[in-house]
Amino acid sequence: MNILQECQGASRIAVTGHVRPDGDCVGSCLALFQYLQKMMPQARVQVYLEQPADIFSGIRGYDQIDSACEDTDPYDVFFVLDSVPERMMEPAKKIYDRAKKTVNIDHHISNEGAGDLSWVVPEASSTAELIYELIDKSAMDADIAMAIYIGIIHDTGVFQYSNTSPRTMEIGAQLIGYGFDFPRLILETFYQRTYVQSQVLGRVLLESIRFMDGSCIVSCLDRKTMDFYNVNHKDLDGIVNHLRNIKGIHCAVFMYQTDVLEYKVSLRSDEWVDVSKVAAFFGGGGHMRAAGCTMRGTFHDCVNNLSLHIKEEMEKQE
Ligand code: AMP
Ligand code: MN
């Protein structure tokens, strides 16, 4: 795919990602946004996302993110990154449907390809890595490099998860050559937690329950507890990794309440369970080792249903 060729003659271009945008989603959307602004100065480029966490506010373009989507004039090209179109925030769906051309760039194995043109590479560590591959390097600068770098470090756990390839490391090396303060970015966007985020992490670990002979673990935050600590979903990123890191655990499940009898579920695993299959069964998706979905029912219903599918995936490996 050639991004600039796809945008040839366009005067209105939009970029969006998925609901509750994570580091890869924000990084790849803002990298593409900056690139298009630079290469297509005659076009109006707009980035639509739900308000991302404050930790991403240092990325150029963050202040221009539109979360309302009130401009309803049709777009010539509409990019959906790191997501299938169904997972876009609601207000963006209306304008997506009216776009003249839709382009989908993603690395989720569960994405079967969508839009007029799709570029889905499940082997890529992150959508940000794909954006790096697709952009003309003569346009690269420290701000675009930093946005891509954030995307990569968030989806690879700072070059740590199995989705990190030799190519990912090469790209990381190229990116830090542009001279942004990468140790500070890693600390401030990936590892650092506020005091209250740390307290909530503590609660989650303390109240976790192991199941299936101790091979799986689940913990759940209900709305009441989230309100007590005054936290929202943006404060919970990364918690599930702490459950996954526990010795002997093959599959970790973290859930938080999103509505009455509704939970956002995050799944993480080692080589024993393909959690993308588990999540896909419940209408979600993701990757083999990291996936998510939304489930309805009581906490116990959700865990019972999940455990049946986790068991099925585990048995395939035996
Ligand atoms: P999370 O547990 O939300 O951090 O998500 C883990 C991985 O699964 C990320 O790559 C997400 O983009 C993906 N994912 C989470 N929820 C969904 C969903 N409902 N549909 C498709 N992919 C998802
Ligand atoms: Mn991603």
mmCIF file of C-alpha atoms and ligand atoms in Angstrom:
data_model
loop_
_atom_site.group_PDB
_atom_site.id
_atom_site.type_symbol
_atom_site.label_atom_id
_atom_site.label_comp_id
_atom_site.label_asym_id
_atom_site.label_seq_id
_atom_site.Cartn_x
_atom_site.Cartn_y
_atom_site.Cartn_z
ATOM 1 C CA MET A 1 0.000 0.000 0.000
ATOM 2 C CA ASN A 2 1.143 3.519 -0.768
ATOM 3 C CA ILE A 3 -0.507 5.966 1.606
ATOM 4 C CA LEU A 4 0.184 9.085 -0.460
ATOM 5 C CA GLN A 5 -1.049 7.457 -3.637
ATOM 6 C CA GLU A 6 -4.285 6.501 -1.890
ATOM 7 C CA CYS A 7 -4.685 10.133 -0.813
ATOM 8 C CA GLN A 8 -3.894 11.636 -4.209
ATOM 9 C CA GLY A 9 -6.224 14.556 -4.939
ATOM 10 C CA ALA A 10 -7.952 14.274 -1.548
ATOM 11 C CA SER A 11 -8.913 17.490 0.183
ATOM 12 C CA ARG A 12 -10.423 15.935 3.318
ATOM 13 C CA ILE A 13 -8.729 13.072 5.147
ATOM 14 C CA ALA A 14 -9.709 11.519 8.498
ATOM 15 C CA VAL A 15 -7.783 9.180 10.789
ATOM 16 C CA THR A 16 -9.278 7.183 13.634
ATOM 17 C CA GLY A 17 -8.655 4.093 15.789
ATOM 18 C CA HIS A 18 -10.594 2.026 18.312
ATOM 19 C CA VAL A 19 -12.631 2.880 21.417
ATOM 20 C CA ARG A 20 -10.626 3.394 24.621
ATOM 21 C CA PRO A 21 -7.451 4.086 22.591
ATOM 22 C CA ASP A 22 -4.238 2.524 23.937
ATOM 23 C CA GLY A 23 -0.632 3.559 23.255
ATOM 24 C CA ASP A 24 -0.421 1.863 19.867
ATOM 25 C CA CYS A 25 -3.717 3.327 18.754
ATOM 26 C CA VAL A 26 -2.846 6.881 19.849
ATOM 27 C CA GLY A 27 0.752 6.642 18.599
ATOM 28 C CA SER A 28 -0.136 5.271 15.172
ATOM 29 C CA CYS A 29 -3.061 7.676 14.632
ATOM 30 C CA LEU A 30 -0.989 10.720 15.597
ATOM 31 C CA ALA A 31 2.007 9.544 13.547
ATOM 32 C CA LEU A 32 -0.162 9.174 10.434
ATOM 33 C CA PHE A 33 -1.920 12.466 11.211
ATOM 34 C CA GLN A 34 1.416 14.335 11.427
ATOM 35 C CA TYR A 35 2.702 12.642 8.293
ATOM 36 C CA LEU A 36 -0.373 13.519 6.235
ATOM 37 C CA GLN A 37 -0.357 17.113 7.474
ATOM 38 C CA LYS A 38 3.265 17.398 6.406
ATOM 39 C CA MET A 39 2.946 15.696 3.024
ATOM 40 C CA MET A 40 -0.481 17.001 2.034
ATOM 41 C CA PRO A 41 -0.509 20.619 3.248
ATOM 42 C CA GLN A 42 -3.390 21.469 0.916
ATOM 43 C CA ALA A 43 -5.692 18.878 2.541
ATOM 44 C CA ARG A 44 -7.683 19.138 5.763
ATOM 45 C CA VAL A 45 -6.593 16.255 7.988
ATOM 46 C CA GLN A 46 -8.594 15.380 11.083
ATOM 47 C CA VAL A 47 -7.939 12.822 13.795
ATOM 48 C CA TYR A 48 -10.936 11.381 15.650
ATOM 49 C CA LEU A 49 -10.394 9.497 18.909
ATOM 50 C CA GLU A 50 -11.912 9.244 22.348
ATOM 51 C CA GLN A 51 -9.911 11.483 24.658
ATOM 52 C CA PRO A 52 -6.680 9.495 25.289
ATOM 53 C CA ALA A 53 -4.908 9.308 28.671
ATOM 54 C CA ASP A 54 -2.889 12.411 29.701
ATOM 55 C CA ILE A 55 0.369 10.444 29.516
ATOM 56 C CA PHE A 56 0.145 10.777 25.723
ATOM 57 C CA SER A 57 -0.190 14.566 25.757
ATOM 58 C CA GLY A 58 3.462 15.057 24.745
ATOM 59 C CA ILE A 59 2.815 13.622 21.264
ATOM 60 C CA ARG A 60 2.482 16.307 18.599
ATOM 61 C CA GLY A 61 -1.121 16.516 17.411
ATOM 62 C CA TYR A 62 -2.603 15.417 20.756
ATOM 63 C CA ASP A 63 -4.266 18.838 21.190
ATOM 64 C CA GLN A 64 -5.925 18.540 17.784
ATOM 65 C CA ILE A 65 -7.697 15.259 18.544
ATOM 66 C CA ASP A 66 -11.428 15.653 17.994
ATOM 67 C CA SER A 67 -13.597 13.432 20.216
ATOM 68 C CA ALA A 68 -16.937 14.901 19.160
ATOM 69 C CA CYS A 69 -16.962 14.270 15.369
ATOM 70 C CA GLU A 70 -19.319 17.154 14.656
ATOM 71 C CA ASP A 71 -17.970 17.894 11.162
ATOM 72 C CA THR A 72 -20.260 15.694 9.113
ATOM 73 C CA ASP A 73 -19.107 16.653 5.589
ATOM 74 C CA PRO A 74 -17.919 13.556 3.724
ATOM 75 C CA TYR A 75 -14.220 12.669 3.713
ATOM 76 C CA ASP A 76 -12.282 11.665 0.611
ATOM 77 C CA VAL A 77 -10.165 9.150 2.528
ATOM 78 C CA PHE A 78 -10.927 7.703 5.962
ATOM 79 C CA PHE A 79 -8.204 5.693 7.751
ATOM 80 C CA VAL A 80 -9.087 3.253 10.524
ATOM 81 C CA LEU A 81 -5.972 2.144 12.413
ATOM 82 C CA ASP A 82 -5.361 -0.667 14.933
ATOM 83 C CA SER A 83 -8.985 -1.752 14.721
ATOM 84 C CA VAL A 84 -11.819 -3.138 12.661
ATOM 85 C CA PRO A 85 -14.355 -0.410 11.767
ATOM 86 C CA GLU A 86 -16.948 -1.917 14.168
ATOM 87 C CA ARG A 87 -14.682 -1.041 17.111
ATOM 88 C CA MET A 88 -14.554 2.677 16.285
ATOM 89 C CA MET A 89 -16.130 5.108 18.717
ATOM 90 C CA GLU A 90 -19.827 5.604 17.922
ATOM 91 C CA PRO A 91 -19.697 9.221 16.622
ATOM 92 C CA ALA A 92 -16.987 8.324 14.066
ATOM 93 C CA LYS A 93 -19.077 5.521 12.559
ATOM 94 C CA LYS A 94 -21.527 7.976 10.990
ATOM 95 C CA ILE A 95 -18.807 9.833 9.101
ATOM 96 C CA TYR A 96 -16.988 6.615 8.213
ATOM 97 C CA ASP A 97 -20.093 5.371 6.419
ATOM 98 C CA ARG A 98 -20.145 8.485 4.233
ATOM 99 C CA ALA A 99 -16.453 8.459 3.292
ATOM 100 C CA LYS A 100 -15.553 8.111 -0.390
ATOM 101 C CA LYS A 101 -12.678 5.703 0.346
ATOM 102 C CA THR A 102 -11.966 3.727 3.529
ATOM 103 C CA VAL A 103 -8.547 2.308 4.405
ATOM 104 C CA ASN A 104 -7.933 -0.149 7.255
ATOM 105 C CA ILE A 105 -4.412 -0.658 8.656
ATOM 106 C CA ASP A 106 -4.087 -3.165 11.501
ATOM 107 C CA HIS A 107 -2.066 -5.987 13.042
ATOM 108 C CA HIS A 108 -4.833 -7.863 14.893
ATOM 109 C CA ILE A 109 -5.035 -11.482 13.783
ATOM 110 C CA SER A 110 -8.812 -11.301 14.358
ATOM 111 C CA ASN A 111 -9.189 -8.598 11.682
ATOM 112 C CA GLU A 112 -10.244 -10.277 8.446
ATOM 113 C CA GLY A 113 -9.850 -7.072 6.456
ATOM 114 C CA ALA A 114 -12.359 -4.293 6.113
ATOM 115 C CA GLY A 115 -12.984 -1.176 4.066
ATOM 116 C CA ASP A 116 -12.157 -0.455 0.436
ATOM 117 C CA LEU A 117 -8.518 -1.186 1.062
ATOM 118 C CA SER A 118 -7.068 -3.111 3.976
ATOM 119 C CA TRP A 119 -3.543 -3.774 5.137
ATOM 120 C CA VAL A 120 -3.566 -6.299 7.989
ATOM 121 C CA VAL A 121 -0.228 -7.802 9.047
ATOM 122 C CA PRO A 122 -0.633 -10.038 12.133
ATOM 123 C CA GLU A 123 3.149 -10.606 12.313
ATOM 124 C CA ALA A 124 3.759 -6.908 12.961
ATOM 125 C CA SER A 125 4.327 -5.992 16.605
ATOM 126 C CA SER A 126 2.031 -3.019 16.402
ATOM 127 C CA THR A 127 0.106 -0.808 14.035
ATOM 128 C CA ALA A 128 2.760 1.830 14.698
ATOM 129 C CA GLU A 129 5.353 -0.528 13.185
ATOM 130 C CA LEU A 130 3.186 -0.749 10.048
ATOM 131 C CA ILE A 131 2.921 3.028 9.878
ATOM 132 C CA TYR A 132 6.726 3.218 10.037
ATOM 133 C CA GLU A 133 6.989 0.792 7.124
ATOM 134 C CA LEU A 134 4.425 2.686 5.065
ATOM 135 C CA ILE A 135 5.641 6.250 5.374
ATOM 136 C CA ASP A 136 8.168 7.978 3.183
ATOM 137 C CA LYS A 137 11.259 8.251 5.418
ATOM 138 C CA SER A 138 12.215 11.617 3.906
ATOM 139 C CA ALA A 139 9.285 13.066 5.885
ATOM 140 C CA MET A 140 10.345 11.514 9.186
ATOM 141 C CA ASP A 141 11.161 13.852 12.073
ATOM 142 C CA ALA A 142 11.608 13.527 15.841
ATOM 143 C CA ASP A 143 7.886 14.073 16.541
ATOM 144 C CA ILE A 144 6.662 11.430 14.089
ATOM 145 C CA ALA A 145 9.392 9.062 15.322
ATOM 146 C CA MET A 146 8.314 9.585 18.934
ATOM 147 C CA ALA A 147 4.651 8.847 18.126
ATOM 148 C CA ILE A 148 5.621 5.599 16.368
ATOM 149 C CA TYR A 149 8.015 4.656 19.178
ATOM 150 C CA ILE A 150 5.250 5.053 21.783
ATOM 151 C CA GLY A 151 2.995 2.778 19.750
ATOM 152 C CA ILE A 152 5.674 0.112 19.517
ATOM 153 C CA ILE A 153 6.728 0.174 23.172
ATOM 154 C CA HIS A 154 3.138 -0.052 24.379
ATOM 155 C CA ASP A 155 2.225 -3.062 22.249
ATOM 156 C CA THR A 156 5.511 -4.890 22.852
ATOM 157 C CA GLY A 157 5.855 -4.073 26.570
ATOM 158 C CA VAL A 158 9.051 -2.173 25.714
ATOM 159 C CA PHE A 159 10.385 -4.768 23.228
ATOM 160 C CA GLN A 160 9.660 -7.591 25.652
ATOM 161 C CA TYR A 161 6.669 -9.618 24.386
ATOM 162 C CA SER A 162 6.901 -12.372 21.781
ATOM 163 C CA ASN A 163 5.501 -10.054 19.095
ATOM 164 C CA THR A 164 8.890 -8.257 19.079
ATOM 165 C CA SER A 165 10.764 -9.281 15.935
ATOM 166 C CA PRO A 166 14.289 -8.452 14.736
ATOM 167 C CA ARG A 167 12.588 -5.920 12.442
ATOM 168 C CA THR A 168 10.845 -4.302 15.439
ATOM 169 C CA MET A 169 14.246 -3.818 17.087
ATOM 170 C CA GLU A 170 15.717 -2.378 13.872
ATOM 171 C CA ILE A 171 12.863 0.087 13.645
ATOM 172 C CA GLY A 172 13.330 0.980 17.323
ATOM 173 C CA ALA A 173 16.998 1.677 16.614
ATOM 174 C CA GLN A 174 16.138 3.890 13.639
ATOM 175 C CA LEU A 175 13.555 5.773 15.671
ATOM 176 C CA ILE A 176 15.743 6.644 18.660
ATOM 177 C CA GLY A 177 18.236 8.046 16.141
ATOM 178 C CA TYR A 178 15.836 10.993 15.702
ATOM 179 C CA GLY A 179 16.821 12.163 19.154
ATOM 180 C CA PHE A 180 13.739 12.256 21.382
ATOM 181 C CA ASP A 181 14.034 11.486 25.097
ATOM 182 C CA PHE A 182 13.134 7.781 24.937
ATOM 183 C CA PRO A 183 14.040 6.769 28.528
ATOM 184 C CA ARG A 184 11.678 9.459 29.827
ATOM 185 C CA LEU A 185 8.920 8.302 27.435
ATOM 186 C CA ILE A 186 9.292 4.688 28.559
ATOM 187 C CA LEU A 187 9.137 5.710 32.205
ATOM 188 C CA GLU A 188 6.333 8.250 31.961
ATOM 189 C CA THR A 189 4.033 6.495 29.492
ATOM 190 C CA PHE A 190 4.686 2.844 30.317
ATOM 191 C CA TYR A 191 5.977 2.150 33.825
ATOM 192 C CA GLN A 192 4.972 5.088 35.990
ATOM 193 C CA ARG A 193 1.697 4.895 37.916
ATOM 194 C CA THR A 194 0.019 7.459 40.097
ATOM 195 C CA TYR A 195 -0.395 6.605 43.773
ATOM 196 C CA VAL A 196 -4.053 5.790 43.295
ATOM 197 C CA GLN A 197 -3.359 3.626 40.222
ATOM 198 C CA SER A 198 -0.870 1.693 42.375
ATOM 199 C CA GLN A 199 -3.457 1.272 45.120
ATOM 200 C CA VAL A 200 -5.967 -0.103 42.618
ATOM 201 C CA LEU A 201 -3.319 -2.475 41.239
ATOM 202 C CA GLY A 202 -2.767 -3.655 44.816
ATOM 203 C CA ARG A 203 -6.499 -4.289 45.263
ATOM 204 C CA VAL A 204 -6.676 -6.220 42.003
ATOM 205 C CA LEU A 205 -3.768 -8.482 43.004
ATOM 206 C CA LEU A 206 -5.076 -8.941 46.541
ATOM 207 C CA GLU A 207 -8.545 -9.952 45.374
ATOM 208 C CA SER A 208 -7.447 -12.164 42.493
ATOM 209 C CA ILE A 209 -8.671 -15.741 42.377
ATOM 210 C CA ARG A 210 -6.932 -18.684 40.739
ATOM 211 C CA PHE A 211 -9.003 -21.282 38.918
ATOM 212 C CA MET A 212 -8.580 -24.371 36.715
ATOM 213 C CA ASP A 213 -6.111 -26.017 39.127
ATOM 214 C CA GLY A 214 -4.215 -22.764 39.580
ATOM 215 C CA SER A 215 -3.333 -22.410 35.899
ATOM 216 C CA CYS A 216 -5.552 -19.340 35.392
ATOM 217 C CA ILE A 217 -6.202 -16.237 37.414
ATOM 218 C CA VAL A 218 -8.998 -13.677 37.399
ATOM 219 C CA SER A 219 -9.583 -10.395 39.142
ATOM 220 C CA CYS A 220 -12.416 -7.935 38.768
ATOM 221 C CA LEU A 221 -12.968 -4.274 39.611
ATOM 222 C CA ASP A 222 -16.592 -3.306 40.069
ATOM 223 C CA ARG A 223 -17.982 0.166 39.477
ATOM 224 C CA LYS A 224 -18.319 0.852 43.223
ATOM 225 C CA THR A 225 -14.613 0.230 43.815
ATOM 226 C CA MET A 226 -13.644 2.271 40.744
ATOM 227 C CA ASP A 227 -15.779 5.142 42.047
ATOM 228 C CA PHE A 228 -14.273 4.818 45.533
ATOM 229 C CA TYR A 229 -10.752 5.296 44.123
ATOM 230 C CA ASN A 230 -12.046 7.739 41.507
ATOM 231 C CA VAL A 231 -10.426 5.839 38.631
ATOM 232 C CA ASN A 232 -11.617 5.204 35.075
ATOM 233 C CA HIS A 233 -10.514 2.771 32.360
ATOM 234 C CA LYS A 234 -7.498 4.947 31.476
ATOM 235 C CA ASP A 235 -6.060 4.204 34.936
ATOM 236 C CA LEU A 236 -6.209 0.442 34.471
ATOM 237 C CA ASP A 237 -3.894 -0.098 31.501
ATOM 238 C CA GLY A 238 -1.234 -2.714 32.206
ATOM 239 C CA ILE A 239 -2.853 -4.203 35.314
ATOM 240 C CA VAL A 240 -3.526 -7.497 33.535
ATOM 241 C CA ASN A 241 0.210 -7.921 32.882
ATOM 242 C CA HIS A 242 0.843 -8.145 36.622
ATOM 243 C CA LEU A 243 -1.594 -11.059 36.809
ATOM 244 C CA ARG A 244 0.035 -12.743 33.822
ATOM 245 C CA ASN A 245 3.494 -12.438 35.397
ATOM 246 C CA ILE A 246 2.551 -14.703 38.310
ATOM 247 C CA LYS A 247 4.481 -17.976 38.233
ATOM 248 C CA GLY A 248 2.444 -20.966 37.050
ATOM 249 C CA ILE A 249 -0.252 -18.878 35.369
ATOM 250 C CA HIS A 250 -1.041 -19.793 31.746
ATOM 251 C CA CYS A 251 -3.940 -17.403 31.327
ATOM 252 C CA ALA A 252 -4.743 -14.171 33.173
ATOM 253 C CA VAL A 253 -8.106 -12.428 33.079
ATOM 254 C CA PHE A 254 -8.734 -8.888 34.245
ATOM 255 C CA MET A 255 -12.248 -7.474 34.161
ATOM 256 C CA TYR A 256 -13.697 -4.104 35.032
ATOM 257 C CA GLN A 257 -17.314 -3.117 35.107
ATOM 258 C CA THR A 258 -18.506 -0.842 32.285
ATOM 259 C CA ASP A 259 -22.254 -0.938 32.994
ATOM 260 C CA VAL A 260 -24.876 -2.899 34.929
ATOM 261 C CA LEU A 261 -24.022 -6.547 34.242
ATOM 262 C CA GLU A 262 -21.384 -5.573 31.673
ATOM 263 C CA TYR A 263 -17.606 -5.987 31.864
ATOM 264 C CA LYS A 264 -14.600 -5.164 29.716
ATOM 265 C CA VAL A 265 -12.414 -8.279 29.743
ATOM 266 C CA SER A 266 -8.655 -8.368 29.109
ATOM 267 C CA LEU A 267 -6.980 -11.704 28.471
ATOM 268 C CA ARG A 268 -3.269 -12.504 28.525
ATOM 269 C CA SER A 269 -1.575 -15.857 28.082
ATOM 270 C CA ASP A 270 1.605 -17.769 27.463
ATOM 271 C CA GLU A 271 2.056 -20.317 24.682
ATOM 272 C CA TRP A 272 -0.678 -22.574 26.137
ATOM 273 C CA VAL A 273 -3.759 -20.580 25.257
ATOM 274 C CA ASP A 274 -4.701 -18.685 22.101
ATOM 275 C CA VAL A 275 -6.723 -15.954 23.781
ATOM 276 C CA SER A 276 -7.657 -14.291 20.473
ATOM 277 C CA LYS A 277 -9.930 -17.313 19.878
ATOM 278 C CA VAL A 278 -11.451 -17.019 23.341
ATOM 279 C CA ALA A 279 -12.105 -13.289 22.880
ATOM 280 C CA ALA A 280 -13.432 -13.766 19.350
ATOM 281 C CA PHE A 281 -16.041 -16.212 20.641
ATOM 282 C CA PHE A 282 -17.417 -13.408 22.809
ATOM 283 C CA GLY A 283 -17.405 -10.865 19.985
ATOM 284 C CA GLY A 284 -13.972 -9.373 20.717
ATOM 285 C CA GLY A 285 -10.563 -10.114 19.281
ATOM 286 C CA GLY A 286 -6.872 -9.314 19.462
ATOM 287 C CA HIS A 287 -3.737 -11.424 19.325
ATOM 288 C CA MET A 288 -2.772 -14.932 20.420
ATOM 289 C CA ARG A 289 -1.167 -13.704 23.655
ATOM 290 C CA ALA A 290 -3.269 -10.586 24.315
ATOM 291 C CA ALA A 291 -6.918 -10.116 23.514
ATOM 292 C CA GLY A 292 -10.068 -8.499 24.813
ATOM 293 C CA CYS A 293 -13.838 -8.450 24.643
ATOM 294 C CA THR A 294 -16.926 -7.089 26.363
ATOM 295 C CA MET A 295 -19.131 -9.555 28.232
ATOM 296 C CA ARG A 296 -22.587 -9.346 29.760
ATOM 297 C CA GLY A 297 -23.837 -11.117 32.877
ATOM 298 C CA THR A 298 -22.688 -11.420 36.469
ATOM 299 C CA PHE A 299 -19.000 -11.741 37.280
ATOM 300 C CA HIS A 300 -19.509 -15.456 37.939
ATOM 301 C CA ASP A 301 -21.375 -16.031 34.658
ATOM 302 C CA CYS A 302 -18.569 -14.341 32.760
ATOM 303 C CA VAL A 303 -15.836 -16.375 34.462
ATOM 304 C CA ASN A 304 -17.740 -19.626 33.960
ATOM 305 C CA ASN A 305 -18.225 -18.908 30.261
ATOM 306 C CA LEU A 306 -14.636 -17.800 29.795
ATOM 307 C CA SER A 307 -13.194 -20.804 31.581
ATOM 308 C CA LEU A 308 -15.004 -23.223 29.249
ATOM 309 C CA HIS A 309 -13.338 -21.599 26.250
ATOM 310 C CA ILE A 310 -9.953 -21.209 27.917
ATOM 311 C CA LYS A 311 -10.061 -24.932 28.745
ATOM 312 C CA GLU A 312 -10.910 -25.761 25.138
ATOM 313 C CA GLU A 313 -7.921 -23.750 23.898
ATOM 314 C CA MET A 314 -5.631 -25.351 26.509
ATOM 315 C CA GLU A 315 -6.696 -28.837 25.485
ATOM 316 C CA LYS A 316 -5.738 -28.091 21.873
ATOM 317 C CA GLN A 317 -2.152 -27.593 23.067
ATOM 318 C CA GLU A 318 -1.881 -30.817 25.037
HETATM 319 P P1 AMP B 1 -6.672 -5.082 26.103
HETATM 320 O O1 AMP B 1 -6.908 -6.265 26.942
HETATM 321 O O2 AMP B 1 -7.845 -4.154 26.006
HETATM 322 O O3 AMP B 1 -5.384 -4.404 26.434
HETATM 323 O O4 AMP B 1 -6.518 -5.636 24.632
HETATM 324 C C1 AMP B 1 -5.575 -6.604 24.275
HETATM 325 C C2 AMP B 1 -5.466 -6.682 22.776
HETATM 326 O O5 AMP B 1 -6.711 -7.128 22.242
HETATM 327 C C3 AMP B 1 -5.201 -5.325 22.112
HETATM 328 O O6 AMP B 1 -4.416 -5.542 20.976
HETATM 329 C C4 AMP B 1 -6.559 -4.845 21.765
HETATM 330 O O7 AMP B 1 -6.521 -3.961 20.679
HETATM 331 C C5 AMP B 1 -7.293 -6.138 21.436
HETATM 332 N N1 AMP B 1 -8.706 -6.034 21.800
HETATM 333 C C6 AMP B 1 -9.221 -5.703 22.999
HETATM 334 N N2 AMP B 1 -10.560 -5.692 22.981
HETATM 335 C C7 AMP B 1 -10.927 -6.021 21.719
HETATM 336 C C8 AMP B 1 -12.181 -6.163 21.037
HETATM 337 N N3 AMP B 1 -13.345 -5.983 21.663
HETATM 338 N N4 AMP B 1 -12.149 -6.493 19.729
HETATM 339 C C9 AMP B 1 -10.973 -6.679 19.082
HETATM 340 N N5 AMP B 1 -9.765 -6.575 19.662
HETATM 341 C C10 AMP B 1 -9.732 -6.246 20.957
HETATM 342 MN MN MN B 2 -2.106 -2.461 18.527
#
